[in-house]
mmCIF file of C-alpha atoms and ligand atoms in Angstrom:
data_model
loop_
_atom_site.group_PDB
_atom_site.id
_atom_site.type_symbol
_atom_site.label_atom_id
_atom_site.label_comp_id
_atom_site.label_asym_id
_atom_site.label_seq_id
_atom_site.Cartn_x
_atom_site.Cartn_y
_atom_site.Cartn_z
ATOM 1 C CA MET A 1 -10.943 22.491 -0.375
ATOM 2 C CA THR A 2 -8.610 21.466 1.865
ATOM 3 C CA ALA A 3 -5.017 22.614 1.691
ATOM 4 C CA LEU A 4 -3.620 19.566 0.360
ATOM 5 C CA ASN A 5 -5.844 20.034 -2.860
ATOM 6 C CA ASP A 6 -3.355 23.323 -3.283
ATOM 7 C CA ILE A 7 -0.322 21.144 -3.270
ATOM 8 C CA VAL A 8 -1.196 17.734 -4.439
ATOM 9 C CA PRO A 9 -3.318 16.923 -7.744
ATOM 10 C CA ALA A 10 -5.530 14.314 -7.920
ATOM 11 C CA GLY A 11 -4.575 10.990 -9.806
ATOM 12 C CA VAL A 12 -1.575 9.188 -9.984
ATOM 13 C CA VAL A 13 1.528 11.382 -7.869
ATOM 14 C CA THR A 14 5.037 10.873 -8.551
ATOM 15 C CA GLY A 15 8.516 13.089 -8.009
ATOM 16 C CA ASP A 16 7.933 16.120 -6.083
ATOM 17 C CA ASP A 17 4.052 15.688 -5.787
ATOM 18 C CA MET A 18 4.542 12.420 -3.571
ATOM 19 C CA THR A 19 7.364 14.046 -1.853
ATOM 20 C CA ALA A 20 4.758 17.026 -1.022
ATOM 21 C CA LEU A 21 2.069 14.320 0.203
ATOM 22 C CA MET A 22 4.481 12.730 2.440
ATOM 23 C CA GLU A 23 5.740 15.817 3.766
ATOM 24 C CA TYR A 24 2.177 16.932 4.397
ATOM 25 C CA CYS A 25 1.190 13.668 5.971
ATOM 26 C CA ARG A 26 4.033 13.722 8.485
ATOM 27 C CA GLU A 27 3.567 17.402 9.284
ATOM 28 C CA ASN A 28 -0.141 16.948 10.058
ATOM 29 C CA GLU A 29 0.263 13.943 11.888
ATOM 30 C CA PHE A 30 -1.691 11.327 9.682
ATOM 31 C CA ALA A 31 -0.996 8.365 7.432
ATOM 32 C CA LEU A 32 -2.316 7.087 4.175
ATOM 33 C CA PRO A 33 -3.696 3.293 4.051
ATOM 34 C CA ALA A 34 -1.448 1.418 1.920
ATOM 35 C CA VAL A 35 -3.818 -1.411 0.079
ATOM 36 C CA ASN A 36 -2.553 -4.572 -1.334
ATOM 37 C CA VAL A 37 -4.509 -5.083 -4.439
ATOM 38 C CA THR A 38 -4.654 -8.435 -6.682
ATOM 39 C CA SER A 39 -7.283 -7.418 -9.292
ATOM 40 C CA SER A 40 -9.161 -4.301 -10.705
ATOM 41 C CA SER A 41 -12.331 -4.816 -8.451
ATOM 42 C CA VAL A 42 -10.017 -4.634 -5.097
ATOM 43 C CA ALA A 43 -8.200 -1.686 -6.449
ATOM 44 C CA ASN A 44 -11.378 -0.081 -7.495
ATOM 45 C CA ALA A 45 -12.609 -0.752 -3.862
ATOM 46 C CA ALA A 46 -9.432 0.839 -2.469
ATOM 47 C CA LEU A 47 -10.118 3.662 -4.862
ATOM 48 C CA GLU A 48 -13.733 3.992 -4.244
ATOM 49 C CA ALA A 49 -13.060 3.950 -0.324
ATOM 50 C CA ALA A 50 -10.653 6.848 -0.692
ATOM 51 C CA ARG A 51 -12.816 9.164 -2.558
ATOM 52 C CA LYS A 52 -15.766 8.363 -0.004
ATOM 53 C CA ALA A 53 -13.474 9.194 2.924
ATOM 54 C CA LYS A 54 -11.862 12.184 1.052
ATOM 55 C CA SER A 55 -8.417 11.045 1.657
ATOM 56 C CA PRO A 56 -5.114 10.335 -0.528
ATOM 57 C CA VAL A 57 -4.296 6.242 -0.808
ATOM 58 C CA ILE A 58 -1.549 4.101 -1.625
ATOM 59 C CA ILE A 59 -2.372 1.284 -3.921
ATOM 60 C CA GLN A 60 0.285 -1.301 -4.152
ATOM 61 C CA CYS A 61 0.598 -4.871 -5.160
ATOM 62 C CA SER A 62 2.907 -7.725 -3.803
ATOM 63 C CA ASN A 63 4.817 -10.345 -5.781
ATOM 64 C CA GLY A 64 2.061 -12.721 -5.237
ATOM 65 C CA GLY A 65 -0.439 -10.285 -6.115
ATOM 66 C CA GLY A 66 0.992 -9.243 -9.276
ATOM 67 C CA GLY A 67 1.359 -12.873 -10.423
ATOM 68 C CA PHE A 68 -2.414 -13.269 -9.482
ATOM 69 C CA ALA A 69 -3.182 -10.073 -11.759
ATOM 70 C CA LEU A 70 -1.687 -11.673 -14.692
ATOM 71 C CA GLY A 71 -3.362 -14.691 -14.181
ATOM 72 C CA LYS A 72 -2.991 -18.008 -12.736
ATOM 73 C CA GLY A 73 -3.107 -19.943 -15.985
ATOM 74 C CA VAL A 74 0.330 -18.369 -16.902
ATOM 75 C CA LYS A 75 3.335 -19.619 -15.594
ATOM 76 C CA CYS A 76 6.735 -17.651 -16.699
ATOM 77 C CA ALA A 77 9.420 -16.014 -15.484
ATOM 78 C CA ASP A 78 8.100 -12.355 -15.919
ATOM 79 C CA SER A 79 4.446 -13.324 -14.185
ATOM 80 C CA ALA A 80 4.558 -10.956 -11.200
ATOM 81 C CA ALA A 81 6.691 -8.252 -13.254
ATOM 82 C CA ALA A 82 3.652 -8.301 -16.015
ATOM 83 C CA GLY A 83 1.252 -8.532 -13.676
ATOM 84 C CA SER A 84 1.903 -5.617 -11.595
ATOM 85 C CA ILE A 85 2.524 -3.480 -14.218
ATOM 86 C CA ALA A 86 -1.078 -4.663 -15.434
ATOM 87 C CA LEU A 87 -2.588 -3.280 -12.281
ATOM 88 C CA ALA A 88 -0.603 -0.183 -12.581
ATOM 89 C CA MET A 89 -1.840 0.690 -15.859
ATOM 90 C CA HIS A 90 -5.256 -0.227 -14.564
ATOM 91 C CA VAL A 91 -5.329 2.322 -11.577
ATOM 92 C CA ARG A 92 -3.377 5.074 -13.929
ATOM 93 C CA SER A 93 -6.589 4.719 -16.472
ATOM 94 C CA VAL A 94 -9.002 5.012 -13.520
ATOM 95 C CA ALA A 95 -7.221 7.173 -10.886
ATOM 96 C CA LYS A 96 -8.417 10.394 -12.294
ATOM 97 C CA TYR A 97 -11.637 9.519 -12.185
ATOM 98 C CA TYR A 98 -11.797 8.877 -8.396
ATOM 99 C CA GLY A 99 -10.754 12.745 -8.033
ATOM 100 C CA ILE A 100 -8.226 11.840 -5.213
ATOM 101 C CA PRO A 101 -4.393 11.695 -4.982
ATOM 102 C CA VAL A 102 -3.067 7.886 -5.632
ATOM 103 C CA VAL A 103 0.652 6.701 -4.717
ATOM 104 C CA LEU A 104 1.348 3.392 -7.013
ATOM 105 C CA HIS A 105 3.613 1.121 -4.910
ATOM 106 C CA THR A 106 4.764 -2.532 -4.508
ATOM 107 C CA ASP A 107 5.257 -4.238 -1.359
ATOM 108 C CA HIS A 108 8.126 -6.259 -0.120
ATOM 109 C CA CYS A 109 10.692 -7.644 -2.447
ATOM 110 C CA ALA A 110 13.247 -10.030 -0.907
ATOM 111 C CA LYS A 111 16.621 -10.688 -2.383
ATOM 112 C CA LYS A 112 15.120 -13.874 -4.584
ATOM 113 C CA LEU A 113 12.440 -11.710 -5.752
ATOM 114 C CA LEU A 114 15.104 -9.000 -7.096
ATOM 115 C CA PRO A 115 14.506 -10.053 -10.732
ATOM 116 C CA TRP A 116 10.793 -8.837 -10.396
ATOM 117 C CA PHE A 117 12.540 -5.560 -9.037
ATOM 118 C CA GLU A 118 14.656 -5.028 -12.034
ATOM 119 C CA LYS A 119 11.719 -5.600 -14.532
ATOM 120 C CA LEU A 120 9.510 -2.966 -12.592
ATOM 121 C CA LEU A 121 12.805 -0.901 -12.789
ATOM 122 C CA GLU A 122 12.636 -1.143 -16.413
ATOM 123 C CA ALA A 123 9.081 -0.478 -16.928
ATOM 124 C CA ASN A 124 9.595 2.596 -15.051
ATOM 125 C CA GLU A 125 12.595 3.810 -17.175
ATOM 126 C CA ALA A 126 10.654 3.233 -20.052
ATOM 127 C CA TYR A 127 7.590 5.253 -19.103
ATOM 128 C CA PHE A 128 9.797 7.943 -17.925
ATOM 129 C CA ALA A 129 11.525 8.148 -21.386
ATOM 130 C CA LYS A 130 8.120 8.601 -23.145
ATOM 131 C CA TYR A 131 6.079 10.669 -20.511
ATOM 132 C CA GLY A 132 8.497 12.372 -18.094
ATOM 133 C CA GLU A 133 7.599 10.305 -14.901
ATOM 134 C CA PRO A 134 8.023 6.717 -13.345
ATOM 135 C CA LEU A 135 4.899 4.235 -14.295
ATOM 136 C CA PHE A 136 4.949 3.531 -10.140
ATOM 137 C CA SER A 137 5.566 6.193 -7.831
ATOM 138 C CA SER A 138 7.660 3.936 -5.421
ATOM 139 C CA HIS A 139 8.460 1.025 -4.567
ATOM 140 C CA MET A 140 9.727 -1.227 -1.284
ATOM 141 C CA LEU A 141 12.997 -3.195 -1.097
ATOM 142 C CA ASP A 142 12.763 -5.816 1.776
ATOM 143 C CA LEU A 143 16.316 -7.592 2.299
ATOM 144 C CA SER A 144 15.946 -7.313 6.278
ATOM 145 C CA GLU A 145 16.765 -11.004 6.290
ATOM 146 C CA GLU A 146 20.201 -10.493 5.094
ATOM 147 C CA PRO A 147 22.987 -8.756 7.294
ATOM 148 C CA ASP A 148 22.207 -5.153 7.981
ATOM 149 C CA GLU A 149 25.206 -4.093 5.924
ATOM 150 C CA GLU A 150 24.256 -5.838 2.744
ATOM 151 C CA ASN A 151 20.807 -4.821 3.340
ATOM 152 C CA ILE A 152 21.470 -1.201 3.498
ATOM 153 C CA ALA A 153 24.311 -1.234 0.493
ATOM 154 C CA LEU A 154 21.830 -2.944 -1.893
ATOM 155 C CA CYS A 155 19.297 -0.703 -1.069
ATOM 156 C CA ALA A 156 21.549 2.178 -1.926
ATOM 157 C CA LYS A 157 22.452 0.572 -4.941
ATOM 158 C CA TYR A 158 19.020 0.501 -6.327
ATOM 159 C CA PHE A 159 18.012 3.871 -4.896
ATOM 160 C CA LYS A 160 20.537 5.456 -7.167
ATOM 161 C CA ARG A 161 19.354 4.230 -10.112
ATOM 162 C CA MET A 162 15.361 5.113 -8.866
ATOM 163 C CA MET A 163 16.870 8.865 -7.912
ATOM 164 C CA PRO A 164 16.759 10.260 -11.696
ATOM 165 C CA MET A 165 13.347 9.412 -11.799
ATOM 166 C CA LYS A 166 12.461 10.917 -8.715
ATOM 167 C CA MET A 167 10.650 7.749 -7.271
ATOM 168 C CA TRP A 168 10.696 6.894 -3.363
ATOM 169 C CA LEU A 169 12.245 3.507 -1.951
ATOM 170 C CA GLU A 170 10.786 1.735 1.239
ATOM 171 C CA MET A 171 13.220 -0.191 2.733
ATOM 172 C CA GLU A 172 12.561 -2.624 5.578
ATOM 173 C CA ILE A 173 15.165 -3.229 8.913
ATOM 174 C CA GLY A 174 14.354 -5.395 11.419
ATOM 175 C CA ILE A 175 11.727 -8.281 10.784
ATOM 176 C CA THR A 176 7.951 -7.784 10.883
ATOM 177 C CA GLY A 177 6.678 -11.082 12.193
ATOM 178 C CA GLY A 178 3.690 -13.455 11.056
ATOM 179 C CA GLU A 179 3.451 -14.731 7.499
ATOM 180 C CA GLU A 180 2.622 -12.886 4.263
ATOM 181 C CA ASP A 181 2.739 -13.772 0.746
ATOM 182 C CA GLY A 182 4.365 -16.783 1.236
ATOM 183 C CA VAL A 183 6.847 -15.376 3.757
ATOM 184 C CA ASN A 184 7.022 -16.822 7.202
ATOM 185 C CA ASN A 185 8.709 -15.167 10.160
ATOM 186 C CA GLU A 186 6.258 -17.086 12.644
ATOM 187 C CA ASP A 187 9.392 -18.314 14.376
ATOM 188 C CA VAL A 188 11.900 -15.408 13.903
ATOM 189 C CA ASP A 189 14.153 -14.125 16.779
ATOM 190 C CA GLN A 190 12.104 -12.073 18.975
ATOM 191 C CA ASP A 191 15.362 -9.554 19.194
ATOM 192 C CA LYS A 192 14.814 -8.868 15.308
ATOM 193 C CA LEU A 193 11.208 -7.814 15.799
ATOM 194 C CA TYR A 194 12.404 -4.756 17.209
ATOM 195 C CA THR A 195 14.513 -2.076 14.956
ATOM 196 C CA SER A 196 17.345 -0.282 17.378
ATOM 197 C CA PRO A 197 17.633 3.776 16.592
ATOM 198 C CA GLU A 198 20.862 3.220 15.589
ATOM 199 C CA GLN A 199 20.101 0.684 13.400
ATOM 200 C CA VAL A 200 17.414 2.867 11.383
ATOM 201 C CA PHE A 201 20.111 5.590 11.642
ATOM 202 C CA ASN A 202 22.372 3.761 9.501
ATOM 203 C CA VAL A 203 19.940 3.546 6.987
ATOM 204 C CA TYR A 204 19.634 7.069 6.781
ATOM 205 C CA LYS A 205 23.321 7.967 6.621
ATOM 206 C CA ALA A 206 23.406 5.534 3.906
ATOM 207 C CA LEU A 207 20.724 6.827 1.826
ATOM 208 C CA SER A 208 20.323 10.440 2.482
ATOM 209 C CA PRO A 209 23.650 11.459 0.553
ATOM 210 C CA ILE A 210 21.627 9.684 -2.324
ATOM 211 C CA GLY A 211 18.492 11.788 -1.979
ATOM 212 C CA GLY A 212 15.762 12.192 0.584
ATOM 213 C CA LEU A 213 12.967 10.261 -1.000
ATOM 214 C CA PHE A 214 12.950 6.996 1.193
ATOM 215 C CA SER A 215 10.860 5.730 4.013
ATOM 216 C CA ILE A 216 11.816 3.109 6.466
ATOM 217 C CA ALA A 217 9.721 0.097 7.761
ATOM 218 C CA ALA A 218 11.104 -0.385 11.056
ATOM 219 C CA ALA A 219 10.291 -3.257 13.507
ATOM 220 C CA PHE A 220 8.389 -2.265 16.583
ATOM 221 C CA GLY A 221 6.951 -5.807 17.579
ATOM 222 C CA ASN A 222 4.600 -5.582 14.152
ATOM 223 C CA VAL A 223 3.191 -8.730 12.482
ATOM 224 C CA HIS A 224 1.629 -9.368 9.611
ATOM 225 C CA GLY A 225 -1.929 -11.176 9.587
ATOM 226 C CA VAL A 226 -4.524 -11.076 12.545
ATOM 227 C CA TYR A 227 -4.001 -12.838 15.866
ATOM 228 C CA LYS A 228 -5.827 -13.238 18.988
ATOM 229 C CA PRO A 229 -5.523 -10.493 21.239
ATOM 230 C CA GLY A 230 -2.260 -10.295 23.688
ATOM 231 C CA ASN A 231 -0.108 -12.354 21.064
ATOM 232 C CA VAL A 232 1.138 -9.331 19.764
ATOM 233 C CA LYS A 233 3.279 -6.474 21.449
ATOM 234 C CA LEU A 234 3.631 -3.259 19.595
ATOM 235 C CA SER A 235 6.074 -0.842 21.080
ATOM 236 C CA PRO A 236 5.337 2.376 18.811
ATOM 237 C CA GLU A 237 7.570 4.260 21.316
ATOM 238 C CA ARG A 238 10.485 2.577 19.795
ATOM 239 C CA LEU A 239 9.404 4.570 16.772
ATOM 240 C CA GLY A 240 9.559 7.851 18.587
ATOM 241 C CA MET A 241 13.424 6.543 19.999
ATOM 242 C CA ALA A 242 14.241 6.186 16.539
ATOM 243 C CA GLN A 243 13.194 9.781 15.538
ATOM 244 C CA THR A 244 14.754 11.168 18.742
ATOM 245 C CA PHE A 245 18.169 9.572 17.999
ATOM 246 C CA ALA A 246 17.973 10.976 14.316
ATOM 247 C CA LYS A 247 17.078 14.447 15.488
ATOM 248 C CA GLU A 248 20.062 14.335 17.860
ATOM 249 C CA GLN A 249 22.641 12.977 15.210
ATOM 250 C CA LEU A 250 21.520 15.353 12.599
ATOM 251 C CA LYS A 251 21.023 18.411 14.946
ATOM 252 C CA SER A 252 17.786 18.567 12.983
ATOM 253 C CA ASP A 253 14.732 21.293 13.409
ATOM 254 C CA LEU A 254 12.810 18.705 12.626
ATOM 255 C CA ASP A 255 11.315 16.287 15.619
ATOM 256 C CA LYS A 256 10.318 13.444 13.117
ATOM 257 C CA PRO A 257 13.374 13.739 10.631
ATOM 258 C CA LEU A 258 12.279 10.147 9.300
ATOM 259 C CA PHE A 259 9.610 8.786 7.340
ATOM 260 C CA LEU A 260 8.131 5.582 9.002
ATOM 261 C CA VAL A 261 5.959 2.694 7.699
ATOM 262 C CA MET A 262 3.763 0.453 9.481
ATOM 263 C CA HIS A 263 3.445 -2.815 8.713
ATOM 264 C CA GLY A 264 0.998 -5.427 9.523
ATOM 265 C CA GLY A 265 -1.526 -2.839 10.249
ATOM 266 C CA SER A 266 -4.560 -5.567 10.288
ATOM 267 C CA GLY A 267 -5.740 -5.974 13.870
ATOM 268 C CA SER A 268 -4.310 -3.013 15.192
ATOM 269 C CA SER A 269 -6.389 -0.927 17.722
ATOM 270 C CA ARG A 270 -7.209 2.706 16.821
ATOM 271 C CA GLU A 271 -5.068 3.479 20.207
ATOM 272 C CA GLU A 272 -1.954 1.531 18.599
ATOM 273 C CA ILE A 273 -2.337 3.118 15.368
ATOM 274 C CA ASN A 274 -2.503 6.418 16.795
ATOM 275 C CA ALA A 275 0.978 5.829 18.743
ATOM 276 C CA ALA A 276 2.384 4.857 15.489
ATOM 277 C CA VAL A 277 1.322 7.928 13.305
ATOM 278 C CA LYS A 278 2.149 10.357 15.950
ATOM 279 C CA ASN A 279 5.815 9.199 16.080
ATOM 280 C CA GLY A 280 6.428 9.617 12.237
ATOM 281 C CA VAL A 281 4.436 6.786 10.782
ATOM 282 C CA ILE A 282 2.910 8.129 7.411
ATOM 283 C CA LYS A 283 1.903 4.853 5.924
ATOM 284 C CA MET A 284 0.152 1.730 7.120
ATOM 285 C CA ASN A 285 -0.022 -1.228 5.443
ATOM 286 C CA ILE A 286 -3.413 -2.924 5.030
ATOM 287 C CA ASP A 287 -3.903 -6.216 3.813
ATOM 288 C CA THR A 288 -5.459 -8.840 6.169
ATOM 289 C CA ASP A 289 -8.423 -6.920 7.031
ATOM 290 C CA THR A 290 -9.654 -5.869 3.733
ATOM 291 C CA GLN A 291 -9.115 -9.516 2.649
ATOM 292 C CA TRP A 292 -11.241 -10.354 5.069
ATOM 293 C CA ALA A 293 -13.720 -7.510 4.109
ATOM 294 C CA TYR A 294 -14.165 -8.364 0.358
ATOM 295 C CA TRP A 295 -14.827 -11.930 1.341
ATOM 296 C CA ASP A 296 -17.458 -11.079 4.226
ATOM 297 C CA GLY A 297 -19.236 -9.135 1.582
ATOM 298 C CA VAL A 298 -19.382 -12.514 -0.518
ATOM 299 C CA ARG A 299 -20.313 -14.528 2.157
ATOM 300 C CA GLN A 300 -22.972 -12.278 3.146
ATOM 301 C CA PHE A 301 -24.272 -12.073 -0.116
ATOM 302 C CA GLU A 302 -24.520 -15.886 -0.132
ATOM 303 C CA ALA A 303 -26.263 -15.974 2.980
ATOM 304 C CA GLY A 304 -28.867 -13.467 2.028
ATOM 305 C CA LYS A 305 -29.564 -14.970 -1.576
ATOM 306 C CA HIS A 306 -28.601 -18.653 -0.701
ATOM 307 C CA ASP A 307 -31.977 -20.061 -2.667
ATOM 308 C CA TYR A 308 -31.309 -17.870 -5.423
ATOM 309 C CA LEU A 309 -27.619 -19.395 -5.934
ATOM 310 C CA GLN A 310 -28.218 -22.699 -6.186
ATOM 311 C CA GLN A 311 -29.235 -23.503 -10.072
ATOM 312 C CA GLN A 312 -29.357 -21.051 -13.153
ATOM 313 C CA ILE A 313 -33.641 -21.587 -13.173
ATOM 314 C CA GLY A 314 -35.582 -21.894 -10.220
ATOM 315 C CA ASN A 315 -35.919 -20.026 -6.767
ATOM 316 C CA PRO A 316 -38.331 -19.413 -4.384
ATOM 317 C CA ASP A 317 -40.382 -16.858 -6.680
ATOM 318 C CA GLY A 318 -41.421 -19.788 -9.022
ATOM 319 C CA ASP A 319 -39.710 -23.019 -10.856
ATOM 320 C CA ASP A 320 -38.943 -21.518 -13.985
ATOM 321 C CA ALA A 321 -37.585 -18.304 -12.314
ATOM 322 C CA PRO A 322 -34.107 -17.235 -14.065
ATOM 323 C CA ASN A 323 -31.619 -16.547 -11.422
ATOM 324 C CA LYS A 324 -29.025 -14.460 -13.384
ATOM 325 C CA LYS A 325 -28.925 -11.349 -11.789
ATOM 326 C CA TYR A 326 -28.023 -12.837 -8.399
ATOM 327 C CA TYR A 327 -24.908 -15.000 -10.178
ATOM 328 C CA ASP A 328 -23.946 -12.270 -12.353
ATOM 329 C CA PRO A 329 -20.179 -11.228 -11.228
ATOM 330 C CA ARG A 330 -21.547 -7.835 -10.722
ATOM 331 C CA ALA A 331 -24.019 -8.338 -8.221
ATOM 332 C CA TRP A 332 -21.741 -10.750 -5.693
ATOM 333 C CA LEU A 333 -18.388 -8.802 -6.445
ATOM 334 C CA ARG A 334 -20.147 -5.582 -6.163
ATOM 335 C CA ALA A 335 -21.179 -6.897 -2.661
ATOM 336 C CA ALA A 336 -17.442 -7.674 -2.023
ATOM 337 C CA GLU A 337 -16.324 -4.404 -2.993
ATOM 338 C CA GLU A 338 -18.819 -2.392 -0.827
ATOM 339 C CA SER A 339 -17.994 -4.571 2.256
ATOM 340 C CA MET A 340 -14.131 -3.724 1.488
ATOM 341 C CA VAL A 341 -14.949 -0.175 0.950
ATOM 342 C CA GLU A 342 -16.973 -0.094 4.113
ATOM 343 C CA ARG A 343 -13.799 -1.411 6.312
ATOM 344 C CA LEU A 344 -11.074 0.480 4.729
ATOM 345 C CA VAL A 345 -13.497 3.779 5.246
ATOM 346 C CA VAL A 346 -12.829 2.809 9.036
ATOM 347 C CA SER A 347 -9.165 2.294 8.560
ATOM 348 C CA ILE A 348 -8.504 5.681 6.606
ATOM 349 C CA ASP A 349 -10.487 7.302 9.705
ATOM 350 C CA GLN A 350 -7.984 5.531 12.406
ATOM 351 C CA LEU A 351 -4.948 6.887 10.350
ATOM 352 C CA GLY A 352 -6.418 10.205 10.553
ATOM 353 C CA GLY A 353 -6.841 10.846 7.001
ATOM 354 C CA THR A 354 -10.784 11.415 6.719
ATOM 355 C CA ASP A 355 -11.375 14.892 5.193
ATOM 356 C CA THR A 356 -8.040 15.462 3.977
ATOM 357 C CA TYR A 357 -8.731 16.061 0.460
ATOM 358 C CA GLU A 358 -11.967 17.308 -1.205
ATOM 359 C CA PRO A 359 -12.064 14.884 -4.328
ATOM 360 C CA THR A 360 -12.212 16.519 -7.798
ATOM 361 C CA GLU A 361 -14.662 16.172 -10.808
ATOM 362 C CA ILE A 362 -13.951 15.218 -13.977
ATOM 363 C CA GLY A 363 -14.811 17.457 -16.447
ATOM 364 C CA ALA A 364 -17.369 15.859 -19.570
ATOM 365 C CA GLY A 365 -14.766 16.137 -21.821
ATOM 366 C CA TYR A 366 -12.217 14.463 -20.204
ATOM 367 C CA CYS A 367 -10.685 11.331 -21.703
ATOM 368 C CA MET A 368 -7.422 9.546 -20.684
ATOM 369 C CA VAL A 369 -7.193 7.107 -23.866
ATOM 370 C CA GLY A 370 -3.939 7.439 -25.419
ATOM 371 C CA ASP A 371 -2.867 9.792 -22.801
ATOM 372 C CA PHE A 372 -1.363 7.777 -20.015
ATOM 373 C CA MET A 373 0.889 10.777 -18.775
ATOM 374 C CA LYS A 374 -2.077 12.921 -17.399
ATOM 375 C CA ALA A 375 -3.655 10.172 -15.785
HETATM 376 ZN ZN1 ZN B 1 4.661 -5.875 4.961
#
């Protein structure tokens, strides 16, 4: 057992457990992977990787990912919220079986997506009324396209509503470059890709009187997506400057008073990730690299079994030989999952999370049906 096993239980963590987990990461200088999921299969792959690497994990879905999870055939105003909640319920149903701590989170929410955020808060409040904890552990608000003052004021407003449920808020100040989930920041003003220590501290000043459960995605040249080497200039030392500035302002005993988040982690080198973690990054988002790995599993499966995948009956073994066991989704989707697991285990290692949590085993009598609170 590791020390973290004594502090944080397996399963979905919220409230004080979530805070203990984030503080443990910051103190011990490692970060959790925040994996974007769009289906139960992708979510299971993320959980499997975390169990295999013996690390806690953050499972998150974006607005678009939520809509996909509900099903693209359904078009309604609440698609993203309904699908996000469905994914959260899936993770709550299975998390305990993987035996590691799981943070349930949602990704970027720009101003125009606030109706999605409001619906998620309603779901948290309903869940809280029933079970004494919110459905999700935390959410992200990304109002970085708005002027700082408005960004921070809106974050403070929602943070106040989340506090009675002890929910975490992740906010963004400065802009992550690149393109993700339909938001294109490829041509954004270069200055905005680097947040100043003063900007970061302004967030701290506004949110800390409400509560301490927040993290800041400050921009340090990071971009969404994977680009050719040399096109992205990361400056993780900027995160260190923000920590030092906050420490001085607060006269804090902590060298890193801030919880920082790194977006656009895909495509980053081990050294870049390490420098970010050393400067207080406790969460790194991974989407593009796991998307590729998931697809690559299918690609390799098809390449290896091509002649068995061209019709229902008939393959190199015989004209009447059936191909069902090759085109069954459990064959090729499993190949996708296995490929993603392998990739994510590498990310967890780069983040320093390997072997930080000894997975627990579920007793034979455990059944969570009808008992979501304990999930
Ligand atoms: Zn992001």
